[in-house]
């Protein structure tokens, strides 16, 4: 898999892809992540990539030319399955979308900045618009890092134990059950007895029950009950 990211502030993405799962997947040749500075494509003599908005609003808008030229150049080199724009008014990211994107080959991500990008870019070259939540970041870079991380960890070979990703929260529409490691007792708190025995059928049954009760308590909306709950499962 290959992910190309177009950014006005590429330095923001120096860290997230060099270590941990994405870093290891790159070193193992499973994925490639390439971050590009949109300014490289600006034909403006000062390498400007933004301009004032029509209609007299405050702030700046990312202009068409550098972005569309960047996308055209990358698309001439390979075919992209999706050209994704990270934006707070996109579709809220869910695990099902991450799963689908992890099965593609080449993805191009565009990070917005300032007041956003000229609407005509969205109407012509963007194939999917994604938000990582109902809050506004300074730019799309951290959102692209979140999306790329969520995708890459699902690419076969990226995590040592492939089965581990399948038991993540949300994979089956439920939160994941609690997990424990040694010691079996800490400050009087014991690891549930069932996990200490070797009965795998019982353990699986316990995990399913825990996942369901946790989801009912903390995220009833995932079960179709849209009640507001705090972290203790109390109505708010
Ligand atoms: N850019 C700014 N805020 C964002 C968000 N919440 N999701 C995706 N891109 C963004």
JSON list of C-alpha atoms and ligand atoms in Angstrom, two decimals:
[
{"chain": "A", "resi": 1, "resn": "UNK", "atom": "CA", "xyz": [0.00, 0.00, 0.00]},
{"chain": "A", "resi": 2, "resn": "UNK", "atom": "CA", "xyz": [1.11, 3.56, -0.70]},
{"chain": "A", "resi": 3, "resn": "UNK", "atom": "CA", "xyz": [-0.21, 6.71, 1.00]},
{"chain": "A", "resi": 4, "resn": "UNK", "atom": "CA", "xyz": [0.66, 10.17, -0.34]},
{"chain": "A", "resi": 5, "resn": "UNK", "atom": "CA", "xyz": [-0.18, 13.18, 1.81]},
{"chain": "A", "resi": 6, "resn": "UNK", "atom": "CA", "xyz": [-0.33, 16.75, 0.50]},
{"chain": "A", "resi": 7, "resn": "UNK", "atom": "CA", "xyz": [0.25, 19.33, 3.20]},
{"chain": "A", "resi": 8, "resn": "UNK", "atom": "CA", "xyz": [0.99, 23.03, 3.70]},
{"chain": "A", "resi": 9, "resn": "UNK", "atom": "CA", "xyz": [2.87, 22.16, 6.91]},
{"chain": "A", "resi": 10, "resn": "UNK", "atom": "CA", "xyz": [4.67, 18.86, 6.16]},
{"chain": "A", "resi": 11, "resn": "UNK", "atom": "CA", "xyz": [6.87, 19.18, 9.27]},
{"chain": "A", "resi": 12, "resn": "UNK", "atom": "CA", "xyz": [3.76, 18.38, 11.33]},
{"chain": "A", "resi": 13, "resn": "UNK", "atom": "CA", "xyz": [3.96, 14.86, 9.90]},
{"chain": "A", "resi": 14, "resn": "UNK", "atom": "CA", "xyz": [7.67, 14.25, 10.63]},
{"chain": "A", "resi": 15, "resn": "UNK", "atom": "CA", "xyz": [6.94, 12.20, 13.72]},
{"chain": "A", "resi": 16, "resn": "UNK", "atom": "CA", "xyz": [3.88, 9.99, 13.35]},
{"chain": "A", "resi": 17, "resn": "UNK", "atom": "CA", "xyz": [5.13, 7.78, 10.53]},
{"chain": "A", "resi": 18, "resn": "UNK", "atom": "CA", "xyz": [8.72, 7.16, 11.63]},
{"chain": "A", "resi": 19, "resn": "UNK", "atom": "CA", "xyz": [8.15, 4.93, 14.67]},
{"chain": "A", "resi": 20, "resn": "UNK", "atom": "CA", "xyz": [5.80, 2.30, 16.04]},
{"chain": "A", "resi": 21, "resn": "UNK", "atom": "CA", "xyz": [3.54, 0.26, 13.74]},
{"chain": "A", "resi": 22, "resn": "UNK", "atom": "CA", "xyz": [3.61, 2.62, 10.73]},
{"chain": "A", "resi": 23, "resn": "UNK", "atom": "CA", "xyz": [7.39, 3.09, 11.01]},
{"chain": "A", "resi": 24, "resn": "UNK", "atom": "CA", "xyz": [7.96, -0.67, 11.20]},
{"chain": "A", "resi": 25, "resn": "UNK", "atom": "CA", "xyz": [5.54, -1.36, 8.34]},
{"chain": "A", "resi": 26, "resn": "UNK", "atom": "CA", "xyz": [7.47, 1.10, 6.18]},
{"chain": "A", "resi": 27, "resn": "UNK", "atom": "CA", "xyz": [10.82, -0.48, 7.07]},
{"chain": "A", "resi": 28, "resn": "UNK", "atom": "CA", "xyz": [9.38, -3.92, 6.29]},
{"chain": "A", "resi": 29, "resn": "UNK", "atom": "CA", "xyz": [8.26, -2.66, 2.86]},
{"chain": "A", "resi": 30, "resn": "UNK", "atom": "CA", "xyz": [4.58, -3.27, 3.60]},
{"chain": "A", "resi": 31, "resn": "UNK", "atom": "CA", "xyz": [3.56, 0.37, 3.18]},
{"chain": "A", "resi": 32, "resn": "UNK", "atom": "CA", "xyz": [5.06, 3.60, 1.90]},
{"chain": "A", "resi": 33, "resn": "UNK", "atom": "CA", "xyz": [3.99, 6.98, 3.27]},
{"chain": "A", "resi": 34, "resn": "UNK", "atom": "CA", "xyz": [5.10, 10.05, 1.29]},
{"chain": "A", "resi": 35, "resn": "UNK", "atom": "CA", "xyz": [4.46, 13.56, 2.60]},
{"chain": "A", "resi": 36, "resn": "UNK", "atom": "CA", "xyz": [4.60, 16.38, 0.04]},
{"chain": "A", "resi": 37, "resn": "UNK", "atom": "CA", "xyz": [4.76, 20.16, 0.55]},
{"chain": "A", "resi": 38, "resn": "UNK", "atom": "CA", "xyz": [2.00, 21.75, -1.56]},
{"chain": "A", "resi": 39, "resn": "UNK", "atom": "CA", "xyz": [4.24, 24.82, -2.01]},
{"chain": "A", "resi": 40, "resn": "UNK", "atom": "CA", "xyz": [6.44, 22.77, -4.35]},
{"chain": "A", "resi": 41, "resn": "UNK", "atom": "CA", "xyz": [3.68, 23.11, -6.99]},
{"chain": "A", "resi": 42, "resn": "UNK", "atom": "CA", "xyz": [2.93, 26.80, -6.50]},
{"chain": "A", "resi": 43, "resn": "UNK", "atom": "CA", "xyz": [3.60, 28.88, -9.60]},
{"chain": "A", "resi": 44, "resn": "UNK", "atom": "CA", "xyz": [3.51, 32.07, -7.51]},
{"chain": "A", "resi": 45, "resn": "UNK", "atom": "CA", "xyz": [6.91, 33.73, -7.24]},
{"chain": "A", "resi": 46, "resn": "UNK", "atom": "CA", "xyz": [6.61, 33.80, -3.43]},
{"chain": "A", "resi": 47, "resn": "UNK", "atom": "CA", "xyz": [5.35, 30.18, -3.37]},
{"chain": "A", "resi": 48, "resn": "UNK", "atom": "CA", "xyz": [2.01, 31.37, -2.01]},
{"chain": "A", "resi": 49, "resn": "UNK", "atom": "CA", "xyz": [-0.67, 28.70, -1.84]},
{"chain": "A", "resi": 50, "resn": "UNK", "atom": "CA", "xyz": [-3.56, 30.72, -0.38]},
{"chain": "A", "resi": 51, "resn": "UNK", "atom": "CA", "xyz": [-5.57, 33.80, -1.25]},
{"chain": "A", "resi": 52, "resn": "UNK", "atom": "CA", "xyz": [-8.28, 36.03, 0.20]},
{"chain": "A", "resi": 53, "resn": "UNK", "atom": "CA", "xyz": [-11.84, 34.65, 0.02]},
{"chain": "A", "resi": 54, "resn": "UNK", "atom": "CA", "xyz": [-14.44, 36.07, -2.35]},
{"chain": "A", "resi": 55, "resn": "UNK", "atom": "CA", "xyz": [-17.28, 37.60, -0.37]},
{"chain": "A", "resi": 56, "resn": "UNK", "atom": "CA", "xyz": [-15.08, 39.42, 2.10]},
{"chain": "A", "resi": 57, "resn": "UNK", "atom": "CA", "xyz": [-14.82, 36.87, 4.91]},
{"chain": "A", "resi": 58, "resn": "UNK", "atom": "CA", "xyz": [-11.89, 36.88, 7.34]},
{"chain": "A", "resi": 59, "resn": "UNK", "atom": "CA", "xyz": [-9.07, 34.36, 6.83]},
{"chain": "A", "resi": 60, "resn": "UNK", "atom": "CA", "xyz": [-7.48, 32.81, 3.77]},
{"chain": "A", "resi": 61, "resn": "UNK", "atom": "CA", "xyz": [-8.53, 30.06, 1.38]},
{"chain": "A", "resi": 62, "resn": "UNK", "atom": "CA", "xyz": [-6.19, 27.46, -0.16]},
{"chain": "A", "resi": 63, "resn": "UNK", "atom": "CA", "xyz": [-6.06, 28.18, -3.89]},
{"chain": "A", "resi": 64, "resn": "UNK", "atom": "CA", "xyz": [-6.85, 25.80, -6.74]},
{"chain": "A", "resi": 65, "resn": "UNK", "atom": "CA", "xyz": [-3.62, 25.89, -8.79]},
{"chain": "A", "resi": 66, "resn": "UNK", "atom": "CA", "xyz": [-1.01, 24.32, -6.47]},
{"chain": "A", "resi": 67, "resn": "UNK", "atom": "CA", "xyz": [-3.38, 21.65, -5.17]},
{"chain": "A", "resi": 68, "resn": "UNK", "atom": "CA", "xyz": [-4.82, 20.61, -8.52]},
{"chain": "A", "resi": 69, "resn": "UNK", "atom": "CA", "xyz": [-1.36, 20.56, -10.14]},
{"chain": "A", "resi": 70, "resn": "UNK", "atom": "CA", "xyz": [0.02, 18.46, -7.26]},
{"chain": "A", "resi": 71, "resn": "UNK", "atom": "CA", "xyz": [-2.81, 15.96, -7.53]},
{"chain": "A", "resi": 72, "resn": "UNK", "atom": "CA", "xyz": [-2.51, 15.80, -11.35]},
{"chain": "A", "resi": 73, "resn": "UNK", "atom": "CA", "xyz": [1.24, 15.12, -11.14]},
{"chain": "A", "resi": 74, "resn": "UNK", "atom": "CA", "xyz": [0.80, 12.35, -8.58]},
{"chain": "A", "resi": 75, "resn": "UNK", "atom": "CA", "xyz": [-2.12, 10.84, -10.52]},
{"chain": "A", "resi": 76, "resn": "UNK", "atom": "CA", "xyz": [0.03, 10.78, -13.67]},
{"chain": "A", "resi": 77, "resn": "UNK", "atom": "CA", "xyz": [2.47, 8.53, -11.78]},
{"chain": "A", "resi": 78, "resn": "UNK", "atom": "CA", "xyz": [-0.08, 6.05, -10.40]},
{"chain": "A", "resi": 79, "resn": "UNK", "atom": "CA", "xyz": [-3.80, 5.48, -10.05]},
{"chain": "A", "resi": 80, "resn": "UNK", "atom": "CA", "xyz": [-5.26, 6.38, -6.65]},
{"chain": "A", "resi": 81, "resn": "UNK", "atom": "CA", "xyz": [-8.21, 4.47, -5.23]},
{"chain": "A", "resi": 82, "resn": "UNK", "atom": "CA", "xyz": [-9.35, 7.56, -3.34]},
{"chain": "A", "resi": 83, "resn": "UNK", "atom": "CA", "xyz": [-8.40, 11.23, -3.11]},
{"chain": "A", "resi": 84, "resn": "UNK", "atom": "CA", "xyz": [-9.36, 12.07, 0.45]},
{"chain": "A", "resi": 85, "resn": "UNK", "atom": "CA", "xyz": [-9.82, 15.56, 1.85]},
{"chain": "A", "resi": 86, "resn": "UNK", "atom": "CA", "xyz": [-9.51, 15.81, 5.64]},
{"chain": "A", "resi": 87, "resn": "UNK", "atom": "CA", "xyz": [-12.00, 18.39, 6.84]},
{"chain": "A", "resi": 88, "resn": "UNK", "atom": "CA", "xyz": [-14.21, 18.94, 9.90]},
{"chain": "A", "resi": 89, "resn": "UNK", "atom": "CA", "xyz": [-17.30, 19.00, 7.64]},
{"chain": "A", "resi": 90, "resn": "UNK", "atom": "CA", "xyz": [-16.52, 15.61, 6.09]},
{"chain": "A", "resi": 91, "resn": "UNK", "atom": "CA", "xyz": [-18.19, 12.29, 6.96]},
{"chain": "A", "resi": 92, "resn": "UNK", "atom": "CA", "xyz": [-17.30, 11.23, 10.51]},
{"chain": "A", "resi": 93, "resn": "UNK", "atom": "CA", "xyz": [-14.65, 8.49, 10.40]},
{"chain": "A", "resi": 94, "resn": "UNK", "atom": "CA", "xyz": [-15.77, 5.02, 11.47]},
{"chain": "A", "resi": 95, "resn": "UNK", "atom": "CA", "xyz": [-13.98, 1.68, 11.68]},
{"chain": "A", "resi": 96, "resn": "UNK", "atom": "CA", "xyz": [-15.94, 0.29, 8.70]},
{"chain": "A", "resi": 97, "resn": "UNK", "atom": "CA", "xyz": [-14.46, 3.01, 6.46]},
{"chain": "A", "resi": 98, "resn": "UNK", "atom": "CA", "xyz": [-10.97, 2.34, 7.86]},
{"chain": "A", "resi": 99, "resn": "UNK", "atom": "CA", "xyz": [-11.42, -1.38, 7.08]},
{"chain": "A", "resi": 100, "resn": "UNK", "atom": "CA", "xyz": [-12.46, -0.64, 3.50]},
{"chain": "A", "resi": 101, "resn": "UNK", "atom": "CA", "xyz": [-9.59, 1.81, 2.93]},
{"chain": "A", "resi": 102, "resn": "UNK", "atom": "CA", "xyz": [-7.06, -0.68, 4.32]},
{"chain": "A", "resi": 103, "resn": "UNK", "atom": "CA", "xyz": [-7.95, -2.99, 1.43]},
{"chain": "A", "resi": 104, "resn": "UNK", "atom": "CA", "xyz": [-7.07, -0.44, -1.24]},
{"chain": "A", "resi": 105, "resn": "UNK", "atom": "CA", "xyz": [-3.69, 0.06, -2.93]},
{"chain": "A", "resi": 106, "resn": "UNK", "atom": "CA", "xyz": [-2.91, 3.76, -3.30]},
{"chain": "A", "resi": 107, "resn": "UNK", "atom": "CA", "xyz": [-4.44, 6.59, -1.29]},
{"chain": "A", "resi": 108, "resn": "UNK", "atom": "CA", "xyz": [-3.94, 10.32, -1.69]},
{"chain": "A", "resi": 109, "resn": "UNK", "atom": "CA", "xyz": [-4.79, 12.54, 1.28]},
{"chain": "A", "resi": 110, "resn": "UNK", "atom": "CA", "xyz": [-5.13, 16.32, 1.16]},
{"chain": "A", "resi": 111, "resn": "UNK", "atom": "CA", "xyz": [-4.82, 18.33, 4.37]},
{"chain": "A", "resi": 112, "resn": "UNK", "atom": "CA", "xyz": [-6.81, 21.55, 4.58]},
{"chain": "A", "resi": 113, "resn": "UNK", "atom": "CA", "xyz": [-5.60, 24.71, 6.27]},
{"chain": "A", "resi": 114, "resn": "UNK", "atom": "CA", "xyz": [-6.72, 28.26, 6.95]},
{"chain": "A", "resi": 115, "resn": "UNK", "atom": "CA", "xyz": [-10.46, 28.64, 6.14]},
{"chain": "A", "resi": 116, "resn": "UNK", "atom": "CA", "xyz": [-10.39, 25.59, 3.89]},
{"chain": "A", "resi": 117, "resn": "UNK", "atom": "CA", "xyz": [-9.84, 24.87, 0.21]},
{"chain": "A", "resi": 118, "resn": "UNK", "atom": "CA", "xyz": [-11.59, 26.41, -2.78]},
{"chain": "A", "resi": 119, "resn": "UNK", "atom": "CA", "xyz": [-14.93, 24.60, -3.12]},
{"chain": "A", "resi": 120, "resn": "UNK", "atom": "CA", "xyz": [-14.24, 23.76, -6.78]},
{"chain": "A", "resi": 121, "resn": "UNK", "atom": "CA", "xyz": [-11.39, 21.44, -5.75]},
{"chain": "A", "resi": 122, "resn": "UNK", "atom": "CA", "xyz": [-13.87, 19.54, -3.58]},
{"chain": "A", "resi": 123, "resn": "UNK", "atom": "CA", "xyz": [-16.33, 19.28, -6.45]},
{"chain": "A", "resi": 124, "resn": "UNK", "atom": "CA", "xyz": [-13.83, 18.01, -9.02]},
{"chain": "A", "resi": 125, "resn": "UNK", "atom": "CA", "xyz": [-10.81, 16.08, -7.76]},
{"chain": "A", "resi": 126, "resn": "UNK", "atom": "CA", "xyz": [-11.78, 14.93, -4.25]},
{"chain": "A", "resi": 127, "resn": "UNK", "atom": "CA", "xyz": [-13.47, 11.50, -4.06]},
{"chain": "A", "resi": 128, "resn": "UNK", "atom": "CA", "xyz": [-14.08, 11.33, -0.28]},
{"chain": "A", "resi": 129, "resn": "UNK", "atom": "CA", "xyz": [-14.24, 13.84, 2.57]},
{"chain": "A", "resi": 130, "resn": "UNK", "atom": "CA", "xyz": [-13.43, 12.65, 6.08]},
{"chain": "A", "resi": 131, "resn": "UNK", "atom": "CA", "xyz": [-13.64, 14.25, 9.53]},
{"chain": "A", "resi": 132, "resn": "UNK", "atom": "CA", "xyz": [-12.05, 12.58, 12.55]},
{"chain": "A", "resi": 133, "resn": "UNK", "atom": "CA", "xyz": [-14.58, 14.15, 14.93]},
{"chain": "A", "resi": 134, "resn": "UNK", "atom": "CA", "xyz": [-16.77, 17.12, 15.67]},
{"chain": "A", "resi": 135, "resn": "UNK", "atom": "CA", "xyz": [-14.03, 19.56, 16.65]},
{"chain": "A", "resi": 136, "resn": "UNK", "atom": "CA", "xyz": [-11.76, 21.80, 14.62]},
{"chain": "A", "resi": 137, "resn": "UNK", "atom": "CA", "xyz": [-8.00, 21.21, 14.38]},
{"chain": "A", "resi": 138, "resn": "UNK", "atom": "CA", "xyz": [-5.54, 23.80, 13.10]},
{"chain": "A", "resi": 139, "resn": "UNK", "atom": "CA", "xyz": [-5.20, 21.78, 9.91]},
{"chain": "A", "resi": 140, "resn": "UNK", "atom": "CA", "xyz": [-5.85, 18.38, 8.40]},
{"chain": "A", "resi": 141, "resn": "UNK", "atom": "CA", "xyz": [-2.35, 16.99, 9.14]},
{"chain": "A", "resi": 142, "resn": "UNK", "atom": "CA", "xyz": [-3.12, 15.42, 12.50]},
{"chain": "A", "resi": 143, "resn": "UNK", "atom": "CA", "xyz": [-6.36, 14.05, 11.05]},
{"chain": "A", "resi": 144, "resn": "UNK", "atom": "CA", "xyz": [-4.39, 12.52, 8.14]},
{"chain": "A", "resi": 145, "resn": "UNK", "atom": "CA", "xyz": [-1.97, 10.98, 10.67]},
{"chain": "A", "resi": 146, "resn": "UNK", "atom": "CA", "xyz": [-4.90, 9.46, 12.58]},
{"chain": "A", "resi": 147, "resn": "UNK", "atom": "CA", "xyz": [-6.47, 8.10, 9.39]},
{"chain": "A", "resi": 148, "resn": "UNK", "atom": "CA", "xyz": [-3.19, 6.71, 8.01]},
{"chain": "A", "resi": 149, "resn": "UNK", "atom": "CA", "xyz": [-2.36, 5.06, 11.34]},
{"chain": "A", "resi": 150, "resn": "UNK", "atom": "CA", "xyz": [-5.79, 3.44, 11.61]},
{"chain": "A", "resi": 151, "resn": "UNK", "atom": "CA", "xyz": [-5.48, 2.13, 8.04]},
{"chain": "A", "resi": 152, "resn": "UNK", "atom": "CA", "xyz": [-1.87, 0.91, 8.11]},
{"chain": "A", "resi": 153, "resn": "UNK", "atom": "CA", "xyz": [-2.30, -1.19, 11.25]},
{"chain": "A", "resi": 154, "resn": "UNK", "atom": "CA", "xyz": [-4.87, -3.27, 9.36]},
{"chain": "A", "resi": 155, "resn": "UNK", "atom": "CA", "xyz": [-2.63, -3.96, 6.36]},
{"chain": "A", "resi": 156, "resn": "UNK", "atom": "CA", "xyz": [-1.57, -7.63, 6.54]},
{"chain": "A", "resi": 157, "resn": "UNK", "atom": "CA", "xyz": [1.85, -7.94, 8.18]},
{"chain": "A", "resi": 158, "resn": "UNK", "atom": "CA", "xyz": [1.80, -4.50, 9.84]},
{"chain": "A", "resi": 159, "resn": "UNK", "atom": "CA", "xyz": [1.17, -5.88, 13.30]},
{"chain": "A", "resi": 160, "resn": "UNK", "atom": "CA", "xyz": [2.92, -9.01, 14.50]},
{"chain": "A", "resi": 161, "resn": "UNK", "atom": "CA", "xyz": [-0.27, -10.73, 15.62]},
{"chain": "A", "resi": 162, "resn": "UNK", "atom": "CA", "xyz": [-2.73, -10.13, 12.79]},
{"chain": "A", "resi": 163, "resn": "UNK", "atom": "CA", "xyz": [-5.60, -11.53, 14.85]},
{"chain": "A", "resi": 164, "resn": "UNK", "atom": "CA", "xyz": [-5.08, -8.75, 17.39]},
{"chain": "A", "resi": 165, "resn": "UNK", "atom": "CA", "xyz": [-6.56, -6.09, 15.08]},
{"chain": "A", "resi": 166, "resn": "UNK", "atom": "CA", "xyz": [-9.74, -8.14, 14.72]},
{"chain": "A", "resi": 167, "resn": "UNK", "atom": "CA", "xyz": [-10.40, -7.89, 18.46]},
{"chain": "A", "resi": 168, "resn": "UNK", "atom": "CA", "xyz": [-10.07, -4.08, 18.51]},
{"chain": "A", "resi": 169, "resn": "UNK", "atom": "CA", "xyz": [-12.95, -2.01, 19.80]},
{"chain": "A", "resi": 170, "resn": "UNK", "atom": "CA", "xyz": [-15.52, -1.31, 17.03]},
{"chain": "A", "resi": 171, "resn": "UNK", "atom": "CA", "xyz": [-14.47, -4.23, 14.81]},
{"chain": "A", "resi": 172, "resn": "UNK", "atom": "CA", "xyz": [-17.65, -6.11, 15.74]},
{"chain": "A", "resi": 173, "resn": "UNK", "atom": "CA", "xyz": [-19.65, -2.99, 16.59]},
{"chain": "A", "resi": 174, "resn": "UNK", "atom": "CA", "xyz": [-18.78, -3.36, 20.28]},
{"chain": "A", "resi": 175, "resn": "UNK", "atom": "CA", "xyz": [-16.14, -1.93, 22.63]},
{"chain": "A", "resi": 176, "resn": "UNK", "atom": "CA", "xyz": [-13.30, -4.35, 23.39]},
{"chain": "A", "resi": 177, "resn": "UNK", "atom": "CA", "xyz": [-13.41, -6.28, 26.69]},
{"chain": "A", "resi": 178, "resn": "UNK", "atom": "CA", "xyz": [-10.98, -5.30, 29.50]},
{"chain": "A", "resi": 179, "resn": "UNK", "atom": "CA", "xyz": [-7.47, -6.79, 29.42]},
{"chain": "A", "resi": 180, "resn": "UNK", "atom": "CA", "xyz": [-5.10, -7.82, 32.21]},
{"chain": "A", "resi": 181, "resn": "UNK", "atom": "CA", "xyz": [-1.48, -8.89, 32.60]},
{"chain": "A", "resi": 182, "resn": "UNK", "atom": "CA", "xyz": [0.73, -10.03, 35.53]},
{"chain": "A", "resi": 183, "resn": "UNK", "atom": "CA", "xyz": [0.53, -9.84, 38.51]},
{"chain": "A", "resi": 184, "resn": "UNK", "atom": "CA", "xyz": [-2.64, -11.88, 39.08]},
{"chain": "A", "resi": 185, "resn": "UNK", "atom": "CA", "xyz": [-3.35, -9.76, 42.17]},
{"chain": "A", "resi": 186, "resn": "UNK", "atom": "CA", "xyz": [-2.40, -6.11, 42.70]},
{"chain": "A", "resi": 187, "resn": "UNK", "atom": "CA", "xyz": [-3.35, -4.05, 45.74]},
{"chain": "A", "resi": 188, "resn": "UNK", "atom": "CA", "xyz": [-6.11, -6.55, 46.49]},
{"chain": "A", "resi": 189, "resn": "UNK", "atom": "CA", "xyz": [-7.51, -6.32, 42.91]},
{"chain": "A", "resi": 190, "resn": "UNK", "atom": "CA", "xyz": [-7.67, -9.74, 41.28]},
{"chain": "A", "resi": 191, "resn": "UNK", "atom": "CA", "xyz": [-7.65, -10.71, 37.62]},
{"chain": "A", "resi": 192, "resn": "UNK", "atom": "CA", "xyz": [-11.02, -12.39, 36.88]},
{"chain": "A", "resi": 193, "resn": "UNK", "atom": "CA", "xyz": [-10.76, -16.08, 37.76]},
{"chain": "A", "resi": 194, "resn": "UNK", "atom": "CA", "xyz": [-11.96, -17.27, 34.32]},
{"chain": "A", "resi": 195, "resn": "UNK", "atom": "CA", "xyz": [-8.89, -15.75, 32.62]},
{"chain": "A", "resi": 196, "resn": "UNK", "atom": "CA", "xyz": [-6.52, -17.72, 34.85]},
{"chain": "A", "resi": 197, "resn": "UNK", "atom": "CA", "xyz": [-7.97, -21.11, 33.83]},
{"chain": "A", "resi": 198, "resn": "UNK", "atom": "CA", "xyz": [-7.29, -22.64, 30.43]},
{"chain": "A", "resi": 199, "resn": "UNK", "atom": "CA", "xyz": [-10.91, -23.07, 29.32]},
{"chain": "A", "resi": 200, "resn": "UNK", "atom": "CA", "xyz": [-10.90, -21.16, 26.02]},
{"chain": "A", "resi": 201, "resn": "UNK", "atom": "CA", "xyz": [-14.62, -21.54, 25.37]},
{"chain": "A", "resi": 202, "resn": "UNK", "atom": "CA", "xyz": [-15.39, -20.04, 28.79]},
{"chain": "A", "resi": 203, "resn": "UNK", "atom": "CA", "xyz": [-12.86, -17.25, 28.23]},
{"chain": "A", "resi": 204, "resn": "UNK", "atom": "CA", "xyz": [-14.42, -16.34, 24.87]},
{"chain": "A", "resi": 205, "resn": "UNK", "atom": "CA", "xyz": [-17.87, -16.34, 26.46]},
{"chain": "A", "resi": 206, "resn": "UNK", "atom": "CA", "xyz": [-16.64, -14.04, 29.28]},
{"chain": "A", "resi": 207, "resn": "UNK", "atom": "CA", "xyz": [-15.04, -11.67, 26.73]},
{"chain": "A", "resi": 208, "resn": "UNK", "atom": "CA", "xyz": [-18.29, -11.48, 24.72]},
{"chain": "A", "resi": 209, "resn": "UNK", "atom": "CA", "xyz": [-20.31, -10.71, 27.86]},
{"chain": "A", "resi": 210, "resn": "UNK", "atom": "CA", "xyz": [-17.82, -8.05, 28.95]},
{"chain": "A", "resi": 211, "resn": "UNK", "atom": "CA", "xyz": [-17.77, -6.43, 25.50]},
{"chain": "A", "resi": 212, "resn": "UNK", "atom": "CA", "xyz": [-21.56, -6.27, 25.45]},
{"chain": "A", "resi": 213, "resn": "UNK", "atom": "CA", "xyz": [-22.00, -4.97, 29.01]},
{"chain": "A", "resi": 214, "resn": "UNK", "atom": "CA", "xyz": [-19.24, -2.39, 28.52]},
{"chain": "A", "resi": 215, "resn": "UNK", "atom": "CA", "xyz": [-20.85, -1.18, 25.30]},
{"chain": "A", "resi": 216, "resn": "UNK", "atom": "CA", "xyz": [-24.29, -0.99, 26.94]},
{"chain": "A", "resi": 217, "resn": "UNK", "atom": "CA", "xyz": [-22.84, 1.03, 29.82]},
{"chain": "A", "resi": 218, "resn": "UNK", "atom": "CA", "xyz": [-20.44, 3.35, 27.97]},
{"chain": "A", "resi": 219, "resn": "UNK", "atom": "CA", "xyz": [-21.62, 3.55, 24.34]},
{"chain": "A", "resi": 220, "resn": "UNK", "atom": "CA", "xyz": [-25.29, 2.56, 24.11]},
{"chain": "A", "resi": 221, "resn": "UNK", "atom": "CA", "xyz": [-25.44, 4.54, 20.86]},
{"chain": "A", "resi": 222, "resn": "UNK", "atom": "CA", "xyz": [-23.44, 1.71, 19.23]},
{"chain": "A", "resi": 223, "resn": "UNK", "atom": "CA", "xyz": [-26.32, -0.60, 20.10]},
{"chain": "A", "resi": 224, "resn": "UNK", "atom": "CA", "xyz": [-28.86, 1.81, 18.68]},
{"chain": "A", "resi": 225, "resn": "UNK", "atom": "CA", "xyz": [-29.76, 3.48, 21.98]},
{"chain": "A", "resi": 226, "resn": "UNK", "atom": "CA", "xyz": [-28.73, 7.09, 21.67]},
{"chain": "A", "resi": 227, "resn": "UNK", "atom": "CA", "xyz": [-28.50, 7.98, 25.36]},
{"chain": "A", "resi": 228, "resn": "UNK", "atom": "CA", "xyz": [-25.79, 10.33, 26.62]},
{"chain": "A", "resi": 229, "resn": "UNK", "atom": "CA", "xyz": [-23.61, 8.59, 29.23]},
{"chain": "A", "resi": 230, "resn": "UNK", "atom": "CA", "xyz": [-20.57, 9.72, 31.19]},
{"chain": "A", "resi": 231, "resn": "UNK", "atom": "CA", "xyz": [-17.54, 7.46, 31.69]},
{"chain": "A", "resi": 232, "resn": "UNK", "atom": "CA", "xyz": [-19.25, 5.69, 34.60]},
{"chain": "A", "resi": 233, "resn": "UNK", "atom": "CA", "xyz": [-22.23, 4.91, 32.44]},
{"chain": "A", "resi": 234, "resn": "UNK", "atom": "CA", "xyz": [-24.44, 7.53, 34.14]},
{"chain": "A", "resi": 235, "resn": "UNK", "atom": "CA", "xyz": [-26.94, 9.51, 32.05]},
{"chain": "A", "resi": 236, "resn": "UNK", "atom": "CA", "xyz": [-25.86, 13.08, 31.36]},
{"chain": "B", "resi": 1, "resn": "LIG", "atom": "N1", "xyz": [-9.23, 19.59, 9.86]},
{"chain": "B", "resi": 1, "resn": "LIG", "atom": "C1", "xyz": [-9.52, 20.38, 10.90]},
{"chain": "B", "resi": 1, "resn": "LIG", "atom": "N2", "xyz": [-10.30, 19.74, 11.79]},
{"chain": "B", "resi": 1, "resn": "LIG", "atom": "C2", "xyz": [-10.50, 18.48, 11.30]},
{"chain": "B", "resi": 1, "resn": "LIG", "atom": "C3", "xyz": [-11.23, 17.35, 11.74]},
{"chain": "B", "resi": 1, "resn": "LIG", "atom": "N3", "xyz": [-11.92, 17.36, 12.89]},
{"chain": "B", "resi": 1, "resn": "LIG", "atom": "N4", "xyz": [-11.21, 16.25, 10.97]},
{"chain": "B", "resi": 1, "resn": "LIG", "atom": "C4", "xyz": [-10.53, 16.23, 9.81]},
{"chain": "B", "resi": 1, "resn": "LIG", "atom": "N5", "xyz": [-9.83, 17.27, 9.33]},
{"chain": "B", "resi": 1, "resn": "LIG", "atom": "C5", "xyz": [-9.81, 18.39, 10.07]}
]
